[in-house]
Amino acid sequence: MVNSGWSRTESPFHSGELAIQARLGIQDRMDRQGRRMIREYLTEQHQEFFAQLPYVIVGTVDKSGNPWASILVGKPGFINSPSDRHLTVKAQPLAGDPLASTLAEGIDIGFLGIEFHSRRRNRINGIVTQTNANGFEVQVGQTFGNCPQYIQARSWEQVESNVSPQIDEIATFSEWERNLIINADTFFIATAYQDNSRDITKGVDVSHRGGKPGFIKIEQNQTLTIPDFSGNNHFNTLGNLELYPYSGLLFIDFIQGDILYLTGKTEVIWSGDEISNYAGAEQLIRFHLTKGYRVTASVPIRWSYSEFSPFLERTGSW
């Protein structure tokens, strides 16, 4: 089967993504690339990839317009594609995950399937068409693969725990949150494309970010400054922030199974001397915390550390 690309006349990129591509002088090249890579359906390879995953990263937006990044967990096969334009997810949100309140029929949703040990990752953006006691169904809008840059290789195993998760709402970063963030080499960011209104969601995206531990700087216990390294030039995350400056961050303690969910206002620093303080950064993302949730003993998976991405060799140490 030949996998055709984008079939529509209009661009596969929205106005925020196009604005950044035009600013950098790469819009024509990215239009050609996007029409080859981005599809309105799942290829057989992507259907098989999602079906073998024990977890998937999810992006949604709550009723107040706050984006959240989440994780769903299940035995491989909990994600299924009855057709190339539909996805069935048989899982419920973990305790304390904002997804429990954002998930509803008709919402926009973003998925990131990521396999750490192989460094494969694929994206799906779509609309929730049905929810039920077992999970939910999604109509696929866009799908595309991502390169393996900045993914740390990790193996995984599912575990059982008799410890009940402890859930705490936060408004600033205490020592617990600071330790998790400072030692993180991986996190996920959810952003939304909205049409000049905080209550009209037009699309949600969730992306991976990786770096050497310490690459995220914490300021005044409420602000994070994050280097943004070179990527595929789609500018999905930054394009969304161009139009709607809010994001949700997800940090996972891969050893303990703890989770930190954050949401807040977000800006992109495109120029200035500050960028030079982060070797390898092309721009900076500055996140201002609105609120978050700390959940201990949450994820029924443990990951073992294997090796850093070779792409991090050209970035700094902090």
C-alpha atoms as a PDB file:
ATOM      1  CA  MET A   1       0.000   0.000   0.000  1.00  0.00           C
ATOM      2  CA  VAL A   2       1.294   3.452  -0.951  1.00  0.00           C
ATOM      3  CA  ASN A   3       0.890   5.935   1.902  1.00  0.00           C
ATOM      4  CA  SER A   4      -0.250   9.212   0.382  1.00  0.00           C
ATOM      5  CA  GLY A   5       0.397  12.450   2.198  1.00  0.00           C
ATOM      6  CA  TRP A   6      -1.772  15.467   2.955  1.00  0.00           C
ATOM      7  CA  SER A   7      -4.739  15.472   0.550  1.00  0.00           C
ATOM      8  CA  ARG A   8      -6.291  18.854   1.253  1.00  0.00           C
ATOM      9  CA  THR A   9      -5.664  22.078  -0.657  1.00  0.00           C
ATOM     10  CA  GLU A  10      -5.072  24.127   2.491  1.00  0.00           C
ATOM     11  CA  SER A  11      -1.796  23.827   4.354  1.00  0.00           C
ATOM     12  CA  PRO A  12      -1.383  21.080   6.981  1.00  0.00           C
ATOM     13  CA  PHE A  13      -0.015  23.834   9.247  1.00  0.00           C
ATOM     14  CA  HIS A  14      -2.137  26.466  10.995  1.00  0.00           C
ATOM     15  CA  SER A  15      -1.511  30.222  11.029  1.00  0.00           C
ATOM     16  CA  GLY A  16       0.767  30.191  14.093  1.00  0.00           C
ATOM     17  CA  GLU A  17       3.046  27.524  12.641  1.00  0.00           C
ATOM     18  CA  LEU A  18       3.045  29.240   9.253  1.00  0.00           C
ATOM     19  CA  ALA A  19       3.938  32.603  10.815  1.00  0.00           C
ATOM     20  CA  ILE A  20       7.070  31.173  12.460  1.00  0.00           C
ATOM     21  CA  GLN A  21       8.103  29.266   9.337  1.00  0.00           C
ATOM     22  CA  ALA A  22       7.692  32.449   7.266  1.00  0.00           C
ATOM     23  CA  ARG A  23       9.690  34.464   9.821  1.00  0.00           C
ATOM     24  CA  LEU A  24      12.569  32.003   9.462  1.00  0.00           C
ATOM     25  CA  GLY A  25      12.333  31.842   5.661  1.00  0.00           C
ATOM     26  CA  ILE A  26      11.435  28.138   5.484  1.00  0.00           C
ATOM     27  CA  GLN A  27       7.692  28.201   4.783  1.00  0.00           C
ATOM     28  CA  ASP A  28       7.842  26.899   1.195  1.00  0.00           C
ATOM     29  CA  ARG A  29      10.197  24.055   2.126  1.00  0.00           C
ATOM     30  CA  MET A  30       8.106  23.080   5.139  1.00  0.00           C
ATOM     31  CA  ASP A  31       4.915  23.159   3.084  1.00  0.00           C
ATOM     32  CA  ARG A  32       6.381  20.579   0.725  1.00  0.00           C
ATOM     33  CA  GLN A  33       7.704  18.488   3.602  1.00  0.00           C
ATOM     34  CA  GLY A  34       4.470  18.722   5.571  1.00  0.00           C
ATOM     35  CA  ARG A  35       2.373  17.556   2.646  1.00  0.00           C
ATOM     36  CA  ARG A  36       4.567  14.442   2.432  1.00  0.00           C
ATOM     37  CA  MET A  37       4.790  13.645   6.153  1.00  0.00           C
ATOM     38  CA  ILE A  38       1.455  14.719   7.656  1.00  0.00           C
ATOM     39  CA  ARG A  39      -1.585  12.552   6.979  1.00  0.00           C
ATOM     40  CA  GLU A  40      -5.286  12.511   7.819  1.00  0.00           C
ATOM     41  CA  TYR A  41      -5.182   8.820   8.662  1.00  0.00           C
ATOM     42  CA  LEU A  42      -3.028   6.242  10.440  1.00  0.00           C
ATOM     43  CA  THR A  43      -0.659   4.178   8.351  1.00  0.00           C
ATOM     44  CA  GLU A  44      -0.511   0.454   9.109  1.00  0.00           C
ATOM     45  CA  GLN A  45       2.893   1.023  10.696  1.00  0.00           C
ATOM     46  CA  HIS A  46       1.487   3.654  13.054  1.00  0.00           C
ATOM     47  CA  GLN A  47      -1.539   1.499  13.892  1.00  0.00           C
ATOM     48  CA  GLU A  48       0.791  -1.321  14.894  1.00  0.00           C
ATOM     49  CA  PHE A  49       3.059   1.054  16.821  1.00  0.00           C
ATOM     50  CA  PHE A  50       0.305   2.449  19.052  1.00  0.00           C
ATOM     51  CA  ALA A  51      -1.131  -1.034  19.629  1.00  0.00           C
ATOM     52  CA  GLN A  52       2.156  -2.250  21.143  1.00  0.00           C
ATOM     53  CA  LEU A  53       2.539   0.616  23.645  1.00  0.00           C
ATOM     54  CA  PRO A  54       1.922   0.206  27.406  1.00  0.00           C
ATOM     55  CA  TYR A  55       1.424   3.976  27.832  1.00  0.00           C
ATOM     56  CA  VAL A  56       0.637   7.068  25.785  1.00  0.00           C
ATOM     57  CA  ILE A  57       1.035  10.794  26.516  1.00  0.00           C
ATOM     58  CA  VAL A  58      -2.161  12.837  26.113  1.00  0.00           C
ATOM     59  CA  GLY A  59      -2.904  16.546  25.750  1.00  0.00           C
ATOM     60  CA  THR A  60      -6.247  18.201  26.561  1.00  0.00           C
ATOM     61  CA  VAL A  61      -7.637  21.592  27.621  1.00  0.00           C
ATOM     62  CA  ASP A  62      -9.936  22.146  30.611  1.00  0.00           C
ATOM     63  CA  LYS A  63     -13.077  24.292  30.676  1.00  0.00           C
ATOM     64  CA  SER A  64     -11.076  27.306  31.880  1.00  0.00           C
ATOM     65  CA  GLY A  65      -8.759  27.066  28.872  1.00  0.00           C
ATOM     66  CA  ASN A  66      -5.805  25.507  30.696  1.00  0.00           C
ATOM     67  CA  PRO A  67      -3.829  22.914  28.710  1.00  0.00           C
ATOM     68  CA  TRP A  68      -2.761  19.746  30.537  1.00  0.00           C
ATOM     69  CA  ALA A  69      -0.364  16.953  29.602  1.00  0.00           C
ATOM     70  CA  SER A  70      -1.313  13.509  30.948  1.00  0.00           C
ATOM     71  CA  ILE A  71      -0.334   9.844  30.696  1.00  0.00           C
ATOM     72  CA  LEU A  72      -2.611   6.852  30.118  1.00  0.00           C
ATOM     73  CA  VAL A  73      -1.376   3.367  31.004  1.00  0.00           C
ATOM     74  CA  GLY A  74      -2.544  -0.123  30.060  1.00  0.00           C
ATOM     75  CA  LYS A  75      -1.379  -3.485  28.871  1.00  0.00           C
ATOM     76  CA  PRO A  76      -0.091  -3.426  25.267  1.00  0.00           C
ATOM     77  CA  GLY A  77      -3.160  -3.516  23.061  1.00  0.00           C
ATOM     78  CA  PHE A  78      -5.143  -1.033  25.178  1.00  0.00           C
ATOM     79  CA  ILE A  79      -4.894   1.292  22.181  1.00  0.00           C
ATOM     80  CA  ASN A  80      -6.505  -0.092  19.044  1.00  0.00           C
ATOM     81  CA  SER A  81      -7.334   1.217  15.565  1.00  0.00           C
ATOM     82  CA  PRO A  82     -10.576  -0.303  14.218  1.00  0.00           C
ATOM     83  CA  SER A  83      -9.886   1.756  11.078  1.00  0.00           C
ATOM     84  CA  ASP A  84      -7.173   4.078   9.850  1.00  0.00           C
ATOM     85  CA  ARG A  85      -9.218   7.103  10.951  1.00  0.00           C
ATOM     86  CA  HIS A  86     -10.334   5.942  14.370  1.00  0.00           C
ATOM     87  CA  LEU A  87      -8.667   5.103  17.657  1.00  0.00           C
ATOM     88  CA  THR A  88     -10.107   3.180  20.597  1.00  0.00           C
ATOM     89  CA  VAL A  89      -8.492   3.644  24.022  1.00  0.00           C
ATOM     90  CA  LYS A  90      -9.387   1.207  26.811  1.00  0.00           C
ATOM     91  CA  ALA A  91      -7.995   2.967  29.874  1.00  0.00           C
ATOM     92  CA  GLN A  92      -9.061   5.418  32.544  1.00  0.00           C
ATOM     93  CA  PRO A  93      -7.024   8.393  33.860  1.00  0.00           C
ATOM     94  CA  LEU A  94      -4.677   7.767  36.770  1.00  0.00           C
ATOM     95  CA  ALA A  95      -5.588   9.102  40.207  1.00  0.00           C
ATOM     96  CA  GLY A  96      -5.087  12.863  40.326  1.00  0.00           C
ATOM     97  CA  ASP A  97      -4.683  13.255  36.565  1.00  0.00           C
ATOM     98  CA  PRO A  98      -6.549  16.349  35.249  1.00  0.00           C
ATOM     99  CA  LEU A  99      -7.620  14.176  32.294  1.00  0.00           C
ATOM    100  CA  ALA A 100     -10.333  12.761  34.575  1.00  0.00           C
ATOM    101  CA  SER A 101     -12.145  16.118  34.376  1.00  0.00           C
ATOM    102  CA  THR A 102     -11.162  17.245  30.855  1.00  0.00           C
ATOM    103  CA  LEU A 103     -12.091  14.050  28.999  1.00  0.00           C
ATOM    104  CA  ALA A 104     -15.500  14.389  27.308  1.00  0.00           C
ATOM    105  CA  GLU A 105     -17.197  13.832  23.994  1.00  0.00           C
ATOM    106  CA  GLY A 106     -16.411  16.509  21.421  1.00  0.00           C
ATOM    107  CA  ILE A 107     -13.130  17.770  22.893  1.00  0.00           C
ATOM    108  CA  ASP A 108      -9.929  18.106  20.912  1.00  0.00           C
ATOM    109  CA  ILE A 109      -7.161  15.767  22.025  1.00  0.00           C
ATOM    110  CA  GLY A 110      -3.525  15.147  21.201  1.00  0.00           C
ATOM    111  CA  PHE A 111      -1.530  11.920  21.555  1.00  0.00           C
ATOM    112  CA  LEU A 112       2.175  11.266  21.636  1.00  0.00           C
ATOM    113  CA  GLY A 113       3.135   7.627  21.310  1.00  0.00           C
ATOM    114  CA  ILE A 114       6.743   7.311  22.458  1.00  0.00           C
ATOM    115  CA  GLU A 115       8.854   4.192  22.841  1.00  0.00           C
ATOM    116  CA  PHE A 116      11.925   5.145  24.840  1.00  0.00           C
ATOM    117  CA  HIS A 117      14.025   2.041  24.197  1.00  0.00           C
ATOM    118  CA  SER A 118      13.721   2.355  20.398  1.00  0.00           C
ATOM    119  CA  ARG A 119      13.474   6.170  20.407  1.00  0.00           C
ATOM    120  CA  ARG A 120      10.406   5.988  18.158  1.00  0.00           C
ATOM    121  CA  ARG A 121       7.619   8.530  18.507  1.00  0.00           C
ATOM    122  CA  ASN A 122       4.467   9.302  16.558  1.00  0.00           C
ATOM    123  CA  ARG A 123       1.757  11.919  16.948  1.00  0.00           C
ATOM    124  CA  ILE A 124      -2.019  11.911  16.578  1.00  0.00           C
ATOM    125  CA  ASN A 125      -4.352  14.885  16.873  1.00  0.00           C
ATOM    126  CA  GLY A 126      -8.105  14.346  16.805  1.00  0.00           C
ATOM    127  CA  ILE A 127     -11.519  14.685  18.437  1.00  0.00           C
ATOM    128  CA  VAL A 128     -13.062  12.494  21.140  1.00  0.00           C
ATOM    129  CA  THR A 129     -16.225  11.013  19.636  1.00  0.00           C
ATOM    130  CA  GLN A 130     -17.368   8.818  22.518  1.00  0.00           C
ATOM    131  CA  THR A 131     -16.608   8.084  26.167  1.00  0.00           C
ATOM    132  CA  ASN A 132     -17.680   5.013  28.109  1.00  0.00           C
ATOM    133  CA  ALA A 133     -16.871   3.004  31.227  1.00  0.00           C
ATOM    134  CA  ASN A 134     -13.942   1.304  29.488  1.00  0.00           C
ATOM    135  CA  GLY A 135     -12.337   4.368  27.911  1.00  0.00           C
ATOM    136  CA  PHE A 136     -13.035   6.483  24.854  1.00  0.00           C
ATOM    137  CA  GLU A 137     -12.887   6.717  21.060  1.00  0.00           C
ATOM    138  CA  VAL A 138     -11.167   9.281  18.854  1.00  0.00           C
ATOM    139  CA  GLN A 139     -11.618  10.429  15.276  1.00  0.00           C
ATOM    140  CA  VAL A 140      -8.172  11.021  13.769  1.00  0.00           C
ATOM    141  CA  GLY A 141      -7.448  14.473  12.346  1.00  0.00           C
ATOM    142  CA  GLN A 142      -3.683  14.516  11.758  1.00  0.00           C
ATOM    143  CA  THR A 143      -0.916  11.959  12.182  1.00  0.00           C
ATOM    144  CA  PHE A 144       2.824  12.157  11.632  1.00  0.00           C
ATOM    145  CA  GLY A 145       6.080  10.684  12.842  1.00  0.00           C
ATOM    146  CA  ASN A 146       8.842  12.483  14.722  1.00  0.00           C
ATOM    147  CA  CYS A 147      12.604  12.094  14.629  1.00  0.00           C
ATOM    148  CA  PRO A 148      14.420  10.436  17.589  1.00  0.00           C
ATOM    149  CA  GLN A 149      16.225  13.600  18.712  1.00  0.00           C
ATOM    150  CA  TYR A 150      16.749  14.146  22.465  1.00  0.00           C
ATOM    151  CA  ILE A 151      14.987  10.917  23.532  1.00  0.00           C
ATOM    152  CA  GLN A 152      16.820   9.107  26.345  1.00  0.00           C
ATOM    153  CA  ALA A 153      16.724   5.334  25.854  1.00  0.00           C
ATOM    154  CA  ARG A 154      14.927   3.507  28.686  1.00  0.00           C
ATOM    155  CA  SER A 155      13.479   0.041  29.154  1.00  0.00           C
ATOM    156  CA  TRP A 156      10.227  -0.416  31.082  1.00  0.00           C
ATOM    157  CA  GLU A 157       8.307  -2.869  33.216  1.00  0.00           C
ATOM    158  CA  GLN A 158       4.794  -2.779  34.590  1.00  0.00           C
ATOM    159  CA  VAL A 159       4.501  -3.055  38.380  1.00  0.00           C
ATOM    160  CA  GLU A 160       1.805  -3.460  40.990  1.00  0.00           C
ATOM    161  CA  SER A 161       1.708  -1.352  44.128  1.00  0.00           C
ATOM    162  CA  ASN A 162      -0.337  -1.508  47.305  1.00  0.00           C
ATOM    163  CA  VAL A 163       0.443   2.134  48.071  1.00  0.00           C
ATOM    164  CA  SER A 164      -2.414   4.582  47.457  1.00  0.00           C
ATOM    165  CA  PRO A 165      -1.356   7.664  45.467  1.00  0.00           C
ATOM    166  CA  GLN A 166      -1.161  10.906  47.439  1.00  0.00           C
ATOM    167  CA  ILE A 167      -2.518  13.934  45.567  1.00  0.00           C
ATOM    168  CA  ASP A 168      -1.581  17.537  46.446  1.00  0.00           C
ATOM    169  CA  GLU A 169      -2.481  20.728  44.585  1.00  0.00           C
ATOM    170  CA  ILE A 170       0.391  23.202  44.303  1.00  0.00           C
ATOM    171  CA  ALA A 171       0.762  26.882  43.409  1.00  0.00           C
ATOM    172  CA  THR A 172       4.561  27.168  43.828  1.00  0.00           C
ATOM    173  CA  PHE A 173       7.510  24.797  43.575  1.00  0.00           C
ATOM    174  CA  SER A 174       8.513  23.280  46.898  1.00  0.00           C
ATOM    175  CA  GLU A 175      11.701  21.280  47.403  1.00  0.00           C
ATOM    176  CA  TRP A 176       9.941  18.130  46.123  1.00  0.00           C
ATOM    177  CA  GLU A 177       8.986  19.728  42.803  1.00  0.00           C
ATOM    178  CA  ARG A 178      12.344  21.463  42.458  1.00  0.00           C
ATOM    179  CA  ASN A 179      14.231  18.180  42.873  1.00  0.00           C
ATOM    180  CA  LEU A 180      12.109  16.443  40.248  1.00  0.00           C
ATOM    181  CA  ILE A 181      12.433  19.288  37.734  1.00  0.00           C
ATOM    182  CA  ILE A 182      16.160  19.923  38.267  1.00  0.00           C
ATOM    183  CA  ASN A 183      17.001  16.243  37.826  1.00  0.00           C
ATOM    184  CA  ALA A 184      14.688  15.737  34.845  1.00  0.00           C
ATOM    185  CA  ASP A 185      16.118  14.786  31.450  1.00  0.00           C
ATOM    186  CA  THR A 186      12.642  14.442  29.903  1.00  0.00           C
ATOM    187  CA  PHE A 187       9.280  16.169  30.114  1.00  0.00           C
ATOM    188  CA  PHE A 188       6.181  16.643  27.965  1.00  0.00           C
ATOM    189  CA  ILE A 189       4.394  19.835  26.929  1.00  0.00           C
ATOM    190  CA  ALA A 190       0.768  20.223  25.824  1.00  0.00           C
ATOM    191  CA  THR A 191      -0.333  23.293  23.876  1.00  0.00           C
ATOM    192  CA  ALA A 192      -3.532  24.310  22.109  1.00  0.00           C
ATOM    193  CA  TYR A 193      -4.415  26.077  18.891  1.00  0.00           C
ATOM    194  CA  GLN A 194      -7.360  28.324  19.679  1.00  0.00           C
ATOM    195  CA  ASP A 195      -9.190  30.972  17.694  1.00  0.00           C
ATOM    196  CA  ASN A 196      -8.812  34.215  19.659  1.00  0.00           C
ATOM    197  CA  SER A 197     -10.900  32.868  22.524  1.00  0.00           C
ATOM    198  CA  ARG A 198      -9.977  30.799  25.571  1.00  0.00           C
ATOM    199  CA  ASP A 199     -13.161  28.734  25.298  1.00  0.00           C
ATOM    200  CA  ILE A 200     -12.976  27.616  21.647  1.00  0.00           C
ATOM    201  CA  THR A 201     -10.403  24.881  21.220  1.00  0.00           C
ATOM    202  CA  LYS A 202      -9.352  24.227  17.633  1.00  0.00           C
ATOM    203  CA  GLY A 203      -6.710  21.605  18.275  1.00  0.00           C
ATOM    204  CA  VAL A 204      -4.407  20.203  20.952  1.00  0.00           C
ATOM    205  CA  ASP A 205      -0.847  18.980  20.595  1.00  0.00           C
ATOM    206  CA  VAL A 206       1.475  17.210  23.036  1.00  0.00           C
ATOM    207  CA  SER A 207       5.237  17.040  22.498  1.00  0.00           C
ATOM    208  CA  HIS A 208       8.369  15.547  24.034  1.00  0.00           C
ATOM    209  CA  ARG A 209      11.324  17.586  25.259  1.00  0.00           C
ATOM    210  CA  GLY A 210      14.670  16.194  26.407  1.00  0.00           C
ATOM    211  CA  GLY A 211      17.965  17.535  27.712  1.00  0.00           C
ATOM    212  CA  LYS A 212      20.763  16.897  30.151  1.00  0.00           C
ATOM    213  CA  PRO A 213      19.689  17.015  33.829  1.00  0.00           C
ATOM    214  CA  GLY A 214      19.704  20.621  34.973  1.00  0.00           C
ATOM    215  CA  PHE A 215      18.689  22.035  31.572  1.00  0.00           C
ATOM    216  CA  ILE A 216      15.536  23.534  33.118  1.00  0.00           C
ATOM    217  CA  LYS A 217      16.101  26.621  35.258  1.00  0.00           C
ATOM    218  CA  ILE A 218      13.746  27.413  38.144  1.00  0.00           C
ATOM    219  CA  GLU A 219      13.201  31.058  39.097  1.00  0.00           C
ATOM    220  CA  GLN A 220      11.234  32.460  42.054  1.00  0.00           C
ATOM    221  CA  ASN A 221       9.574  29.072  42.710  1.00  0.00           C
ATOM    222  CA  GLN A 222       6.962  29.692  39.997  1.00  0.00           C
ATOM    223  CA  THR A 223       8.836  30.164  36.720  1.00  0.00           C
ATOM    224  CA  LEU A 224      10.707  27.723  34.492  1.00  0.00           C
ATOM    225  CA  THR A 225      13.092  28.691  31.684  1.00  0.00           C
ATOM    226  CA  ILE A 226      13.668  25.886  29.201  1.00  0.00           C
ATOM    227  CA  PRO A 227      16.064  25.805  26.220  1.00  0.00           C
ATOM    228  CA  ASP A 228      14.369  24.853  22.962  1.00  0.00           C
ATOM    229  CA  PHE A 229      16.738  22.911  20.729  1.00  0.00           C
ATOM    230  CA  SER A 230      16.545  22.434  16.954  1.00  0.00           C
ATOM    231  CA  GLY A 231      13.734  20.140  15.821  1.00  0.00           C
ATOM    232  CA  ASN A 232      11.781  19.217  12.701  1.00  0.00           C
ATOM    233  CA  ASN A 233      10.835  22.850  11.953  1.00  0.00           C
ATOM    234  CA  HIS A 234       7.114  22.074  12.077  1.00  0.00           C
ATOM    235  CA  PHE A 235       6.914  24.353  15.140  1.00  0.00           C
ATOM    236  CA  ASN A 236       3.805  22.613  16.440  1.00  0.00           C
ATOM    237  CA  THR A 237       4.396  23.658  20.056  1.00  0.00           C
ATOM    238  CA  LEU A 238       5.796  27.124  19.341  1.00  0.00           C
ATOM    239  CA  GLY A 239       3.159  27.738  16.658  1.00  0.00           C
ATOM    240  CA  ASN A 240       0.428  27.058  19.186  1.00  0.00           C
ATOM    241  CA  LEU A 241       2.095  29.373  21.711  1.00  0.00           C
ATOM    242  CA  GLU A 242       2.283  32.059  19.007  1.00  0.00           C
ATOM    243  CA  LEU A 243      -1.523  32.144  19.035  1.00  0.00           C
ATOM    244  CA  TYR A 244      -2.381  30.952  22.524  1.00  0.00           C
ATOM    245  CA  PRO A 245       0.306  31.481  25.217  1.00  0.00           C
ATOM    246  CA  TYR A 246      -0.601  28.722  27.653  1.00  0.00           C
ATOM    247  CA  SER A 247       0.774  25.227  28.147  1.00  0.00           C
ATOM    248  CA  GLY A 248       0.653  22.159  30.350  1.00  0.00           C
ATOM    249  CA  LEU A 249       3.805  20.340  31.475  1.00  0.00           C
ATOM    250  CA  LEU A 250       4.179  16.736  32.629  1.00  0.00           C
ATOM    251  CA  PHE A 251       7.155  15.473  34.632  1.00  0.00           C
ATOM    252  CA  ILE A 252       7.536  11.786  35.517  1.00  0.00           C
ATOM    253  CA  ASP A 253       9.821  10.262  38.108  1.00  0.00           C
ATOM    254  CA  PHE A 254      10.774   7.206  36.072  1.00  0.00           C
ATOM    255  CA  ILE A 255      12.185   5.365  39.098  1.00  0.00           C
ATOM    256  CA  GLN A 256       9.512   6.055  41.737  1.00  0.00           C
ATOM    257  CA  GLY A 257       6.445   6.451  39.520  1.00  0.00           C
ATOM    258  CA  ASP A 258       5.613   9.940  40.851  1.00  0.00           C
ATOM    259  CA  ILE A 259       4.054  12.567  38.563  1.00  0.00           C
ATOM    260  CA  LEU A 260       3.943  16.353  38.423  1.00  0.00           C
ATOM    261  CA  TYR A 261       1.179  18.017  36.366  1.00  0.00           C
ATOM    262  CA  LEU A 262       1.580  21.762  35.697  1.00  0.00           C
ATOM    263  CA  THR A 263      -0.347  24.381  33.754  1.00  0.00           C
ATOM    264  CA  GLY A 264       0.436  28.061  33.218  1.00  0.00           C
ATOM    265  CA  LYS A 265       1.052  31.031  30.960  1.00  0.00           C
ATOM    266  CA  THR A 266       3.936  30.555  28.566  1.00  0.00           C
ATOM    267  CA  GLU A 267       6.085  32.788  26.383  1.00  0.00           C
ATOM    268  CA  VAL A 268       8.801  32.163  23.805  1.00  0.00           C
ATOM    269  CA  ILE A 269      12.073  34.115  23.955  1.00  0.00           C
ATOM    270  CA  TRP A 270      13.206  34.408  20.347  1.00  0.00           C
ATOM    271  CA  SER A 271      16.241  36.637  20.712  1.00  0.00           C
ATOM    272  CA  GLY A 272      18.572  38.237  23.233  1.00  0.00           C
ATOM    273  CA  ASP A 273      21.747  37.500  25.154  1.00  0.00           C
ATOM    274  CA  GLU A 274      19.931  35.184  27.555  1.00  0.00           C
ATOM    275  CA  ILE A 275      19.690  32.462  24.893  1.00  0.00           C
ATOM    276  CA  SER A 276      23.475  32.200  24.726  1.00  0.00           C
ATOM    277  CA  ASN A 277      23.474  30.953  28.335  1.00  0.00           C
ATOM    278  CA  TYR A 278      21.965  27.687  27.070  1.00  0.00           C
ATOM    279  CA  ALA A 279      24.379  25.976  24.668  1.00  0.00           C
ATOM    280  CA  GLY A 280      22.547  24.532  21.680  1.00  0.00           C
ATOM    281  CA  ALA A 281      19.318  26.471  22.274  1.00  0.00           C
ATOM    282  CA  GLU A 282      17.671  28.230  19.340  1.00  0.00           C
ATOM    283  CA  GLN A 283      15.107  29.953  21.567  1.00  0.00           C
ATOM    284  CA  LEU A 284      13.779  29.674  25.122  1.00  0.00           C
ATOM    285  CA  ILE A 285      10.400  28.697  26.546  1.00  0.00           C
ATOM    286  CA  ARG A 286       9.426  30.521  29.738  1.00  0.00           C
ATOM    287  CA  PHE A 287       6.655  28.920  31.769  1.00  0.00           C
ATOM    288  CA  HIS A 288       4.809  30.735  34.603  1.00  0.00           C
ATOM    289  CA  LEU A 289       2.982  28.335  36.898  1.00  0.00           C
ATOM    290  CA  THR A 290      -0.744  28.869  37.474  1.00  0.00           C
ATOM    291  CA  LYS A 291      -1.395  25.628  39.335  1.00  0.00           C
ATOM    292  CA  GLY A 292      -0.388  22.011  39.414  1.00  0.00           C
ATOM    293  CA  TYR A 293      -0.807  18.622  41.028  1.00  0.00           C
ATOM    294  CA  ARG A 294       1.809  16.459  42.708  1.00  0.00           C
ATOM    295  CA  VAL A 295       0.890  12.761  42.748  1.00  0.00           C
ATOM    296  CA  THR A 296       3.143  10.203  44.415  1.00  0.00           C
ATOM    297  CA  ALA A 297       3.212   6.459  43.626  1.00  0.00           C
ATOM    298  CA  SER A 298       1.042   7.119  40.599  1.00  0.00           C
ATOM    299  CA  VAL A 299       2.341   5.370  37.467  1.00  0.00           C
ATOM    300  CA  PRO A 300       2.242   1.526  37.462  1.00  0.00           C
ATOM    301  CA  ILE A 301       5.358   1.445  35.269  1.00  0.00           C
ATOM    302  CA  ARG A 302       9.027   1.808  36.138  1.00  0.00           C
ATOM    303  CA  TRP A 303      11.693   2.748  33.637  1.00  0.00           C
ATOM    304  CA  SER A 304      15.392   1.952  33.890  1.00  0.00           C
ATOM    305  CA  TYR A 305      17.915   4.462  32.592  1.00  0.00           C
ATOM    306  CA  SER A 306      19.909   3.327  29.588  1.00  0.00           C
ATOM    307  CA  GLU A 307      21.695   6.136  27.761  1.00  0.00           C
ATOM    308  CA  PHE A 308      21.409   9.775  26.777  1.00  0.00           C
ATOM    309  CA  SER A 309      20.484  10.746  23.260  1.00  0.00           C
ATOM    310  CA  PRO A 310      23.595  11.332  21.119  1.00  0.00           C
ATOM    311  CA  PHE A 311      21.974  14.575  19.949  1.00  0.00           C
ATOM    312  CA  LEU A 312      22.629  16.021  23.420  1.00  0.00           C
ATOM    313  CA  GLU A 313      26.357  16.057  22.757  1.00  0.00           C
ATOM    314  CA  ARG A 314      25.949  19.419  21.039  1.00  0.00           C
ATOM    315  CA  THR A 315      24.080  20.965  23.960  1.00  0.00           C
ATOM    316  CA  GLY A 316      25.516  22.339  27.187  1.00  0.00           C
ATOM    317  CA  SER A 317      25.828  21.022  30.711  1.00  0.00           C
ATOM    318  CA  TRP A 318      24.159  22.880  33.557  1.00  0.00           C
END
